[in-house]
PDB file of C-alpha atoms and ligand atoms in Angstrom:
ATOM      1  CA  MET A   1     -21.917  -7.085   1.933  1.00  0.00           C
ATOM      2  CA  LEU A   2     -18.871  -6.533   4.123  1.00  0.00           C
ATOM      3  CA  PRO A   3     -17.901  -2.969   5.130  1.00  0.00           C
ATOM      4  CA  ILE A   4     -14.781  -2.748   2.965  1.00  0.00           C
ATOM      5  CA  ASN A   5     -14.419   0.283   0.728  1.00  0.00           C
ATOM      6  CA  GLY A   6     -11.212  -0.160  -1.234  1.00  0.00           C
ATOM      7  CA  LEU A   7      -7.545  -0.219  -0.340  1.00  0.00           C
ATOM      8  CA  HIS A   8      -6.072   1.255   2.836  1.00  0.00           C
ATOM      9  CA  HIS A   9      -2.331   0.843   2.243  1.00  0.00           C
ATOM     10  CA  VAL A  10       0.244  -1.257   0.421  1.00  0.00           C
ATOM     11  CA  THR A  11       3.396  -2.260   2.303  1.00  0.00           C
ATOM     12  CA  SER A  12       6.610  -3.238   0.531  1.00  0.00           C
ATOM     13  CA  LEU A  13      10.250  -4.030   1.201  1.00  0.00           C
ATOM     14  CA  ALA A  14      13.020  -1.643   0.216  1.00  0.00           C
ATOM     15  CA  SER A  15      16.768  -1.343   0.606  1.00  0.00           C
ATOM     16  CA  ASP A  16      18.039   2.199   1.249  1.00  0.00           C
ATOM     17  CA  PRO A  17      15.684   4.400   3.320  1.00  0.00           C
ATOM     18  CA  GLN A  18      17.063   7.687   1.939  1.00  0.00           C
ATOM     19  CA  VAL A  19      16.640   6.565  -1.669  1.00  0.00           C
ATOM     20  CA  ASN A  20      13.171   5.321  -0.790  1.00  0.00           C
ATOM     21  CA  SER A  21      12.126   8.591   0.848  1.00  0.00           C
ATOM     22  CA  ASP A  22      13.540  10.680  -2.004  1.00  0.00           C
ATOM     23  CA  PHE A  23      11.753   8.638  -4.648  1.00  0.00           C
ATOM     24  CA  PHE A  24       8.313   8.822  -3.063  1.00  0.00           C
ATOM     25  CA  THR A  25       8.463  12.413  -1.822  1.00  0.00           C
ATOM     26  CA  LYS A  26      10.468  14.035  -4.614  1.00  0.00           C
ATOM     27  CA  ALA A  27       9.918  12.029  -7.826  1.00  0.00           C
ATOM     28  CA  LEU A  28       6.377  10.821  -7.116  1.00  0.00           C
ATOM     29  CA  GLY A  29       5.450  13.869  -5.029  1.00  0.00           C
ATOM     30  CA  LEU A  30       3.746  12.107  -2.125  1.00  0.00           C
ATOM     31  CA  ARG A  31       3.889  13.385   1.432  1.00  0.00           C
ATOM     32  CA  ARG A  32       5.808  11.367   3.996  1.00  0.00           C
ATOM     33  CA  VAL A  33       3.128  11.144   6.672  1.00  0.00           C
ATOM     34  CA  LYS A  34       4.971   8.994   9.206  1.00  0.00           C
ATOM     35  CA  LYS A  35       8.485   7.972  10.100  1.00  0.00           C
ATOM     36  CA  THR A  36       8.302   5.148  12.595  1.00  0.00           C
ATOM     37  CA  VAL A  37       9.715   1.638  13.004  1.00  0.00           C
ATOM     38  CA  ASN A  38       8.460  -1.830  12.203  1.00  0.00           C
ATOM     39  CA  PHE A  39       6.512  -2.548  15.400  1.00  0.00           C
ATOM     40  CA  ASP A  40       7.479  -6.249  15.172  1.00  0.00           C
ATOM     41  CA  ALA A  41      11.180  -5.558  14.424  1.00  0.00           C
ATOM     42  CA  PRO A  42      12.002  -2.037  15.658  1.00  0.00           C
ATOM     43  CA  ASP A  43      15.548  -1.974  14.224  1.00  0.00           C
ATOM     44  CA  VAL A  44      13.929  -1.276  10.847  1.00  0.00           C
ATOM     45  CA  TYR A  45      12.099   1.889   9.775  1.00  0.00           C
ATOM     46  CA  HIS A  46       8.494   1.887   8.738  1.00  0.00           C
ATOM     47  CA  LEU A  47       7.977   4.804   6.336  1.00  0.00           C
ATOM     48  CA  TYR A  48       4.534   5.918   5.171  1.00  0.00           C
ATOM     49  CA  TYR A  49       3.808   8.090   2.106  1.00  0.00           C
ATOM     50  CA  GLY A  50       0.431   9.359   0.939  1.00  0.00           C
ATOM     51  CA  ASP A  51      -1.764  12.389   0.454  1.00  0.00           C
ATOM     52  CA  ALA A  52      -1.761  15.317   2.890  1.00  0.00           C
ATOM     53  CA  ALA A  53      -3.333  13.351   5.739  1.00  0.00           C
ATOM     54  CA  GLY A  54      -2.367   9.809   4.747  1.00  0.00           C
ATOM     55  CA  THR A  55      -5.986   9.087   3.842  1.00  0.00           C
ATOM     56  CA  PRO A  56      -6.819   5.392   3.481  1.00  0.00           C
ATOM     57  CA  GLY A  57      -6.463   4.457  -0.170  1.00  0.00           C
ATOM     58  CA  SER A  58      -3.403   6.687  -0.657  1.00  0.00           C
ATOM     59  CA  VAL A  59      -0.786   5.181   1.634  1.00  0.00           C
ATOM     60  CA  MET A  60       2.311   3.405   0.315  1.00  0.00           C
ATOM     61  CA  THR A  61       4.475   2.108   3.151  1.00  0.00           C
ATOM     62  CA  TYR A  62       7.956   0.596   3.321  1.00  0.00           C
ATOM     63  CA  PHE A  63      10.206  -1.464   5.521  1.00  0.00           C
ATOM     64  CA  PRO A  64      13.701  -0.489   4.324  1.00  0.00           C
ATOM     65  CA  PHE A  65      16.377  -3.117   5.093  1.00  0.00           C
ATOM     66  CA  PRO A  66      19.684  -1.596   3.913  1.00  0.00           C
ATOM     67  CA  HIS A  67      21.245  -4.960   2.946  1.00  0.00           C
ATOM     68  CA  ILE A  68      18.191  -6.820   1.705  1.00  0.00           C
ATOM     69  CA  ALA A  69      18.547  -9.058  -1.362  1.00  0.00           C
ATOM     70  CA  LYS A  70      16.384  -8.103  -4.297  1.00  0.00           C
ATOM     71  CA  GLY A  71      13.114 -10.005  -4.615  1.00  0.00           C
ATOM     72  CA  ARG A  72      12.131 -12.023  -7.644  1.00  0.00           C
ATOM     73  CA  HIS A  73       8.759 -11.195  -9.146  1.00  0.00           C
ATOM     74  CA  GLY A  74       6.444 -14.106  -9.828  1.00  0.00           C
ATOM     75  CA  THR A  75       3.144 -15.569  -8.735  1.00  0.00           C
ATOM     76  CA  GLY A  76       1.623 -15.375  -5.282  1.00  0.00           C
ATOM     77  CA  GLU A  77       2.257 -11.663  -4.857  1.00  0.00           C
ATOM     78  CA  VAL A  78       0.884  -8.227  -5.512  1.00  0.00           C
ATOM     79  CA  GLY A  79       2.011  -7.347  -9.030  1.00  0.00           C
ATOM     80  CA  GLU A  80       1.528  -3.720  -9.989  1.00  0.00           C
ATOM     81  CA  THR A  81       0.400  -1.040  -7.563  1.00  0.00           C
ATOM     82  CA  VAL A  82      -1.477   1.591  -9.555  1.00  0.00           C
ATOM     83  CA  PHE A  83      -1.794   5.273  -8.639  1.00  0.00           C
ATOM     84  CA  ALA A  84      -4.521   7.607  -9.907  1.00  0.00           C
ATOM     85  CA  ILE A  85      -3.509  10.836 -11.660  1.00  0.00           C
ATOM     86  CA  PRO A  86      -5.700  13.623 -13.099  1.00  0.00           C
ATOM     87  CA  ARG A  87      -7.010  13.542 -16.671  1.00  0.00           C
ATOM     88  CA  GLY A  88      -4.515  15.072 -19.065  1.00  0.00           C
ATOM     89  CA  SER A  89      -1.499  14.565 -16.806  1.00  0.00           C
ATOM     90  CA  LEU A  90       0.037  11.412 -18.297  1.00  0.00           C
ATOM     91  CA  GLY A  91       2.355  13.446 -20.545  1.00  0.00           C
ATOM     92  CA  PHE A  92       3.719  15.307 -17.539  1.00  0.00           C
ATOM     93  CA  TRP A  93       4.529  12.002 -15.847  1.00  0.00           C
ATOM     94  CA  LYS A  94       6.086  10.521 -19.018  1.00  0.00           C
ATOM     95  CA  ASP A  95       8.551  13.397 -18.956  1.00  0.00           C
ATOM     96  CA  ARG A  96       9.211  12.993 -15.232  1.00  0.00           C
ATOM     97  CA  LEU A  97       9.575   9.223 -14.815  1.00  0.00           C
ATOM     98  CA  VAL A  98      11.274   6.562 -16.884  1.00  0.00           C
ATOM     99  CA  GLY A  99       8.455   4.249 -17.873  1.00  0.00           C
ATOM    100  CA  GLU A 100       6.568   2.596 -20.671  1.00  0.00           C
ATOM    101  CA  GLU A 101       2.938   2.737 -21.683  1.00  0.00           C
ATOM    102  CA  ALA A 102       0.690  -0.306 -21.573  1.00  0.00           C
ATOM    103  CA  THR A 103      -3.021  -0.722 -22.225  1.00  0.00           C
ATOM    104  CA  SER A 104      -5.600  -2.972 -20.641  1.00  0.00           C
ATOM    105  CA  PHE A 105      -9.374  -2.664 -20.321  1.00  0.00           C
ATOM    106  CA  GLY A 106      -9.168   0.248 -22.768  1.00  0.00           C
ATOM    107  CA  GLU A 107      -6.984   2.293 -20.406  1.00  0.00           C
ATOM    108  CA  THR A 108      -3.462   3.454 -21.025  1.00  0.00           C
ATOM    109  CA  ARG A 109      -1.220   3.439 -18.018  1.00  0.00           C
ATOM    110  CA  LEU A 110       2.391   4.430 -17.492  1.00  0.00           C
ATOM    111  CA  ARG A 111       4.310   1.553 -15.936  1.00  0.00           C
ATOM    112  CA  PHE A 112       7.444   2.418 -14.009  1.00  0.00           C
ATOM    113  CA  ALA A 113       9.752   0.855 -11.465  1.00  0.00           C
ATOM    114  CA  GLY A 114      10.559   2.027  -7.968  1.00  0.00           C
ATOM    115  CA  PRO A 115      14.143   2.164  -6.698  1.00  0.00           C
ATOM    116  CA  ASP A 116      14.208  -1.559  -5.800  1.00  0.00           C
ATOM    117  CA  GLY A 117      12.404  -2.782  -8.917  1.00  0.00           C
ATOM    118  CA  ASP A 118       8.983  -2.266  -7.351  1.00  0.00           C
ATOM    119  CA  GLN A 119       6.272  -2.429  -9.992  1.00  0.00           C
ATOM    120  CA  PHE A 120       4.037   0.616 -10.290  1.00  0.00           C
ATOM    121  CA  ALA A 121       1.787   2.319 -12.798  1.00  0.00           C
ATOM    122  CA  LEU A 122      -0.056   5.613 -13.150  1.00  0.00           C
ATOM    123  CA  VAL A 123      -3.459   5.858 -14.775  1.00  0.00           C
ATOM    124  CA  GLU A 124      -5.648   8.881 -15.473  1.00  0.00           C
ATOM    125  CA  THR A 125      -8.971   8.803 -13.630  1.00  0.00           C
ATOM    126  CA  ASP A 126     -11.936  11.055 -12.897  1.00  0.00           C
ATOM    127  CA  ASP A 127     -11.149  11.367  -9.265  1.00  0.00           C
ATOM    128  CA  ALA A 128     -12.346  13.949  -6.760  1.00  0.00           C
ATOM    129  CA  ARG A 129      -9.547  13.233  -4.295  1.00  0.00           C
ATOM    130  CA  GLU A 130      -6.927  15.915  -3.772  1.00  0.00           C
ATOM    131  CA  GLY A 131      -3.273  15.113  -4.217  1.00  0.00           C
ATOM    132  CA  TRP A 132      -0.482  16.399  -1.998  1.00  0.00           C
ATOM    133  CA  THR A 133       1.221  19.359  -3.627  1.00  0.00           C
ATOM    134  CA  GLY A 134       4.762  18.996  -2.359  1.00  0.00           C
ATOM    135  CA  THR A 135       6.903  18.780  -5.487  1.00  0.00           C
ATOM    136  CA  VAL A 136       4.023  18.332  -7.986  1.00  0.00           C
ATOM    137  CA  ASP A 137       1.258  20.876  -8.626  1.00  0.00           C
ATOM    138  CA  ALA A 138      -2.438  20.128  -8.165  1.00  0.00           C
ATOM    139  CA  ASP A 139      -3.114  19.584 -11.891  1.00  0.00           C
ATOM    140  CA  HIS A 140      -0.713  16.637 -11.975  1.00  0.00           C
ATOM    141  CA  ALA A 141      -0.403  15.342  -8.405  1.00  0.00           C
ATOM    142  CA  VAL A 142      -1.049  11.708  -7.565  1.00  0.00           C
ATOM    143  CA  ARG A 143      -4.538  11.389  -6.015  1.00  0.00           C
ATOM    144  CA  GLY A 144      -3.933   8.134  -4.233  1.00  0.00           C
ATOM    145  CA  PHE A 145      -4.123   4.531  -5.312  1.00  0.00           C
ATOM    146  CA  ARG A 146      -6.389   3.440  -8.097  1.00  0.00           C
ATOM    147  CA  GLY A 147      -5.830  -0.194  -7.172  1.00  0.00           C
ATOM    148  CA  ALA A 148      -3.441  -3.065  -7.564  1.00  0.00           C
ATOM    149  CA  SER A 149      -3.003  -6.316  -9.426  1.00  0.00           C
ATOM    150  CA  LEU A 150      -2.536  -9.730  -7.873  1.00  0.00           C
ATOM    151  CA  ARG A 151      -0.366 -12.144  -9.828  1.00  0.00           C
ATOM    152  CA  LEU A 152      -1.609 -15.679  -9.196  1.00  0.00           C
ATOM    153  CA  ARG A 153      -1.200 -19.179 -10.606  1.00  0.00           C
ATOM    154  CA  ASP A 154      -4.935 -19.726 -10.175  1.00  0.00           C
ATOM    155  CA  GLY A 155      -7.168 -16.740  -9.573  1.00  0.00           C
ATOM    156  CA  GLY A 156     -10.394 -18.620  -8.831  1.00  0.00           C
ATOM    157  CA  ALA A 157     -10.364 -18.864  -5.054  1.00  0.00           C
ATOM    158  CA  THR A 158      -8.994 -15.354  -4.577  1.00  0.00           C
ATOM    159  CA  GLY A 159     -11.691 -14.017  -6.907  1.00  0.00           C
ATOM    160  CA  GLU A 160     -14.319 -15.702  -4.753  1.00  0.00           C
ATOM    161  CA  LEU A 161     -12.713 -14.163  -1.682  1.00  0.00           C
ATOM    162  CA  LEU A 162     -12.885 -10.694  -3.279  1.00  0.00           C
ATOM    163  CA  ARG A 163     -16.545 -11.311  -4.079  1.00  0.00           C
ATOM    164  CA  PHE A 164     -17.109 -12.247  -0.434  1.00  0.00           C
ATOM    165  CA  MET A 165     -15.369  -9.006   0.579  1.00  0.00           C
ATOM    166  CA  GLY A 166     -17.821  -7.011  -1.548  1.00  0.00           C
ATOM    167  CA  TYR A 167     -15.998  -6.719  -4.880  1.00  0.00           C
ATOM    168  CA  GLU A 168     -17.857  -7.239  -8.152  1.00  0.00           C
ATOM    169  CA  GLN A 169     -16.362  -8.813 -11.240  1.00  0.00           C
ATOM    170  CA  GLU A 170     -16.369  -6.065 -13.853  1.00  0.00           C
ATOM    171  CA  ALA A 171     -14.559  -7.350 -16.939  1.00  0.00           C
ATOM    172  CA  THR A 172     -12.115  -9.916 -18.252  1.00  0.00           C
ATOM    173  CA  GLU A 173      -9.456  -9.483 -20.902  1.00  0.00           C
ATOM    174  CA  GLY A 174      -7.036 -12.293 -21.733  1.00  0.00           C
ATOM    175  CA  ASN A 175      -5.656 -13.558 -18.433  1.00  0.00           C
ATOM    176  CA  LEU A 176      -6.837 -10.472 -16.510  1.00  0.00           C
ATOM    177  CA  THR A 177     -10.010 -10.200 -14.445  1.00  0.00           C
ATOM    178  CA  ARG A 178     -10.995  -6.821 -13.085  1.00  0.00           C
ATOM    179  CA  TRP A 179     -12.782  -6.570  -9.748  1.00  0.00           C
ATOM    180  CA  ARG A 180     -14.173  -3.339  -8.340  1.00  0.00           C
ATOM    181  CA  VAL A 181     -15.750  -2.470  -5.021  1.00  0.00           C
ATOM    182  CA  PRO A 182     -18.874  -0.311  -5.436  1.00  0.00           C
ATOM    183  CA  ASN A 183     -18.951   3.055  -3.621  1.00  0.00           C
ATOM    184  CA  GLY A 184     -15.273   2.759  -2.836  1.00  0.00           C
ATOM    185  CA  ASN A 185     -12.724   5.329  -1.685  1.00  0.00           C
ATOM    186  CA  GLY A 186     -11.118   5.709  -5.133  1.00  0.00           C
ATOM    187  CA  ALA A 187      -8.663   2.834  -4.628  1.00  0.00           C
ATOM    188  CA  ASP A 188     -11.401   0.540  -5.880  1.00  0.00           C
ATOM    189  CA  VAL A 189      -9.878  -1.816  -8.408  1.00  0.00           C
ATOM    190  CA  ILE A 190      -8.176  -5.186  -8.070  1.00  0.00           C
ATOM    191  CA  ASP A 191      -7.007  -6.931 -11.232  1.00  0.00           C
ATOM    192  CA  ILE A 192      -6.259 -10.629 -10.956  1.00  0.00           C
ATOM    193  CA  GLU A 193      -3.607 -11.713 -13.444  1.00  0.00           C
ATOM    194  CA  THR A 194      -3.607 -15.486 -13.863  1.00  0.00           C
ATOM    195  CA  LEU A 195      -0.235 -17.007 -14.783  1.00  0.00           C
ATOM    196  CA  PRO A 196      -0.493 -20.803 -14.404  1.00  0.00           C
ATOM    197  CA  GLY A 197       3.033 -21.624 -15.572  1.00  0.00           C
ATOM    198  CA  THR A 198       4.919 -18.886 -13.755  1.00  0.00           C
ATOM    199  CA  GLU A 199       7.272 -19.490 -10.851  1.00  0.00           C
ATOM    200  CA  SER A 200       6.423 -18.253  -7.389  1.00  0.00           C
ATOM    201  CA  ALA A 201       7.722 -14.870  -6.352  1.00  0.00           C
ATOM    202  CA  ARG A 202      10.562 -14.716  -3.848  1.00  0.00           C
ATOM    203  CA  GLN A 203      10.137 -11.874  -1.404  1.00  0.00           C
ATOM    204  CA  GLY A 204      12.930  -9.325  -1.125  1.00  0.00           C
ATOM    205  CA  GLY A 205      13.688  -5.709  -1.984  1.00  0.00           C
ATOM    206  CA  GLY A 206      11.025  -4.347  -4.323  1.00  0.00           C
ATOM    207  CA  SER A 207       8.411  -6.918  -3.279  1.00  0.00           C
ATOM    208  CA  VAL A 208       5.058  -6.063  -1.792  1.00  0.00           C
ATOM    209  CA  HIS A 209       4.849  -7.537   1.707  1.00  0.00           C
ATOM    210  CA  HIS A 210       1.078  -7.218   2.098  1.00  0.00           C
ATOM    211  CA  ILE A 211      -1.920  -5.315   0.816  1.00  0.00           C
ATOM    212  CA  ALA A 212      -4.406  -3.719   3.195  1.00  0.00           C
ATOM    213  CA  PHE A 213      -8.094  -3.035   2.606  1.00  0.00           C
ATOM    214  CA  SER A 214      -9.934  -0.239   4.372  1.00  0.00           C
ATOM    215  CA  THR A 215     -12.812  -0.504   6.801  1.00  0.00           C
ATOM    216  CA  PRO A 216     -14.210   2.489   8.711  1.00  0.00           C
ATOM    217  CA  ASP A 217     -13.672   1.560  12.349  1.00  0.00           C
ATOM    218  CA  ARG A 218     -13.132  -1.175  14.905  1.00  0.00           C
ATOM    219  CA  ALA A 219     -16.790  -2.217  14.921  1.00  0.00           C
ATOM    220  CA  SER A 220     -16.830  -2.713  11.154  1.00  0.00           C
ATOM    221  CA  GLN A 221     -13.462  -4.476  11.341  1.00  0.00           C
ATOM    222  CA  ASP A 222     -14.930  -6.872  13.881  1.00  0.00           C
ATOM    223  CA  GLU A 223     -17.818  -7.538  11.511  1.00  0.00           C
ATOM    224  CA  VAL A 224     -15.350  -8.351   8.693  1.00  0.00           C
ATOM    225  CA  ARG A 225     -13.279 -10.541  10.992  1.00  0.00           C
ATOM    226  CA  ARG A 226     -16.256 -12.548  12.228  1.00  0.00           C
ATOM    227  CA  ALA A 227     -17.532 -13.081   8.694  1.00  0.00           C
ATOM    228  CA  LEU A 228     -14.102 -14.318   7.563  1.00  0.00           C
ATOM    229  CA  LEU A 229     -13.731 -16.612  10.586  1.00  0.00           C
ATOM    230  CA  ASP A 230     -17.236 -18.003  10.019  1.00  0.00           C
ATOM    231  CA  THR A 231     -16.229 -18.875   6.459  1.00  0.00           C
ATOM    232  CA  GLY A 232     -13.154 -20.739   7.640  1.00  0.00           C
ATOM    233  CA  TRP A 233     -10.394 -18.159   7.177  1.00  0.00           C
ATOM    234  CA  GLN A 234      -7.568 -18.004   9.701  1.00  0.00           C
ATOM    235  CA  VAL A 235      -7.571 -14.370  10.757  1.00  0.00           C
ATOM    236  CA  THR A 236      -5.389 -12.742  13.415  1.00  0.00           C
ATOM    237  CA  PRO A 237      -6.940 -10.855  16.314  1.00  0.00           C
ATOM    238  CA  PRO A 238      -6.980  -7.059  15.860  1.00  0.00           C
ATOM    239  CA  ILE A 239      -3.478  -5.620  16.315  1.00  0.00           C
ATOM    240  CA  ASP A 240      -2.864  -2.028  17.385  1.00  0.00           C
ATOM    241  CA  ARG A 241      -0.679  -0.294  14.766  1.00  0.00           C
ATOM    242  CA  ASP A 242      -1.064   3.107  16.529  1.00  0.00           C
ATOM    243  CA  TYR A 243      -2.435   4.810  13.378  1.00  0.00           C
ATOM    244  CA  PHE A 244      -4.964   2.054  12.591  1.00  0.00           C
ATOM    245  CA  TRP A 245      -5.986  -1.395  13.821  1.00  0.00           C
ATOM    246  CA  ALA A 246      -5.037  -4.338  11.632  1.00  0.00           C
ATOM    247  CA  ILE A 247      -6.172  -7.910  11.064  1.00  0.00           C
ATOM    248  CA  TYR A 248      -4.277 -10.206   8.707  1.00  0.00           C
ATOM    249  CA  PHE A 249      -4.999 -13.376   6.761  1.00  0.00           C
ATOM    250  CA  ARG A 250      -3.214 -15.341   4.038  1.00  0.00           C
ATOM    251  CA  THR A 251      -5.201 -15.744   0.811  1.00  0.00           C
ATOM    252  CA  PRO A 252      -5.425 -18.922  -1.319  1.00  0.00           C
ATOM    253  CA  GLY A 253      -3.073 -17.507  -3.947  1.00  0.00           C
ATOM    254  CA  GLY A 254      -0.410 -16.758  -1.331  1.00  0.00           C
ATOM    255  CA  VAL A 255      -0.866 -12.989  -0.929  1.00  0.00           C
ATOM    256  CA  LEU A 256      -1.080 -11.608   2.610  1.00  0.00           C
ATOM    257  CA  PHE A 257      -4.227  -9.495   3.065  1.00  0.00           C
ATOM    258  CA  GLU A 258      -4.848  -7.023   5.864  1.00  0.00           C
ATOM    259  CA  VAL A 259      -8.011  -5.173   6.791  1.00  0.00           C
ATOM    260  CA  ALA A 260      -7.183  -1.868   8.490  1.00  0.00           C
ATOM    261  CA  THR A 261      -9.355   0.758  10.148  1.00  0.00           C
ATOM    262  CA  ALA A 262      -9.554   4.345   8.895  1.00  0.00           C
ATOM    263  CA  GLU A 263      -9.233   5.487  12.531  1.00  0.00           C
ATOM    264  CA  PRO A 264      -7.411   6.934  14.417  1.00  0.00           C
ATOM    265  CA  GLY A 265      -5.143   8.254  11.608  1.00  0.00           C
ATOM    266  CA  PHE A 266      -1.647   9.676  11.355  1.00  0.00           C
ATOM    267  CA  ASP A 267      -2.208  12.892  13.328  1.00  0.00           C
ATOM    268  CA  ARG A 268      -2.630  11.100  16.633  1.00  0.00           C
ATOM    269  CA  ASP A 269       0.984  11.734  17.714  1.00  0.00           C
ATOM    270  CA  GLU A 270       2.078  14.587  15.417  1.00  0.00           C
ATOM    271  CA  SER A 271       0.296  17.743  14.278  1.00  0.00           C
ATOM    272  CA  PHE A 272      -1.006  17.803  10.715  1.00  0.00           C
ATOM    273  CA  ALA A 273       1.580  20.455   9.762  1.00  0.00           C
ATOM    274  CA  HIS A 274       4.485  18.257  10.897  1.00  0.00           C
ATOM    275  CA  LEU A 275       3.390  14.785   9.808  1.00  0.00           C
ATOM    276  CA  GLY A 276       6.285  12.502   8.981  1.00  0.00           C
ATOM    277  CA  GLU A 277       9.012  14.706  10.436  1.00  0.00           C
ATOM    278  CA  GLY A 278       9.930  13.184  13.800  1.00  0.00           C
ATOM    279  CA  LEU A 279      10.868   9.598  14.584  1.00  0.00           C
ATOM    280  CA  LYS A 280       7.712   8.250  16.191  1.00  0.00           C
ATOM    281  CA  LEU A 281       7.875   5.102  18.305  1.00  0.00           C
ATOM    282  CA  PRO A 282       5.013   3.084  19.709  1.00  0.00           C
ATOM    283  CA  THR A 283       4.845   3.164  23.511  1.00  0.00           C
ATOM    284  CA  GLN A 284       6.274  -0.356  23.825  1.00  0.00           C
ATOM    285  CA  HIS A 285       9.445   0.673  21.942  1.00  0.00           C
ATOM    286  CA  GLU A 286       9.926   4.139  23.470  1.00  0.00           C
ATOM    287  CA  PRO A 287      12.551   2.715  25.902  1.00  0.00           C
ATOM    288  CA  LEU A 288      14.652   1.809  22.827  1.00  0.00           C
ATOM    289  CA  ARG A 289      14.682   5.375  21.472  1.00  0.00           C
ATOM    290  CA  ALA A 290      18.322   6.257  22.204  1.00  0.00           C
ATOM    291  CA  ARG A 291      19.604   3.031  20.676  1.00  0.00           C
ATOM    292  CA  LEU A 292      17.308   3.246  17.650  1.00  0.00           C
ATOM    293  CA  GLU A 293      18.207   6.869  16.957  1.00  0.00           C
ATOM    294  CA  GLN A 294      21.822   5.817  16.855  1.00  0.00           C
ATOM    295  CA  HIS A 295      21.214   2.670  14.821  1.00  0.00           C
ATOM    296  CA  LEU A 296      18.775   3.947  12.178  1.00  0.00           C
ATOM    297  CA  GLN A 297      20.311   5.713   9.193  1.00  0.00           C
ATOM    298  CA  PRO A 298      19.185   9.375   9.338  1.00  0.00           C
ATOM    299  CA  ILE A 299      16.876  10.456   6.542  1.00  0.00           C
ATOM    300  CA  GLU A 300      17.344  13.931   5.071  1.00  0.00           C
ATOM    301  CA  ASP A 301      14.386  15.672   3.468  1.00  0.00           C
TER     302      ASP A 301
HETATM  303 ZN1  LIG B 401      -0.201  -3.181   6.835  1.00  0.00          ZN
END
């Protein structure tokens, strides 16, 4: 079995960075753990939100493009990103967010939209993880991800890929198949929603750009990479993202997967007490600092 233990982060596209930061830190109560730029396009922020430390399995990240066109939801993308909340806290969240309840696999979840039409849900879990208590108290705070759904025309090949990655098929209900990684980090669940007649998604504001799975370190990432290459997947070499190392590959259903290391973490260039406060640039973009500080829209906390 491959050393993958659940999700690491989910990365999406947004429009306004201030609206994005306010939604995730104030409404959803996550901690902004990093304010940096897209390493491949440094004119754009890369904002990270999660628990206190930005633990793998809790980290929602965004590339905000102020003038981006809205995406169109469809197949070939991550559908709903689902956060875990404590037992008994759903009522609190129903009062706090505009959403609607839905049930699958015997679980009730609160579905709600992010500022750009991003699709999210909250579900109560028995979860030992601690949430960040910024604007939400410990009895109600988001613990991290519970998982995500993939919306696909044909879920077969992606299901087999998940099995290869160590996930086990747990249940099916209608057009949904639930996969779960044993001994995971809490962000353990992937639901495949099969929609044969549905149009492909068009990426834009509110779309998930990619979904990242967690592996402990560079040695285990290398093991995953070799196993994928041996099976015929086209996988990138490891890329240094400063806070983790990343490999990427495109899945049969069209979703971009990443496998990211849990090391070195978000406190490598900022103290734990001040995570997410300063504009952090990777070494290669440090010469652009003056221009970027002028170009990037300031974000107020
Ligand atoms: Zn990523």
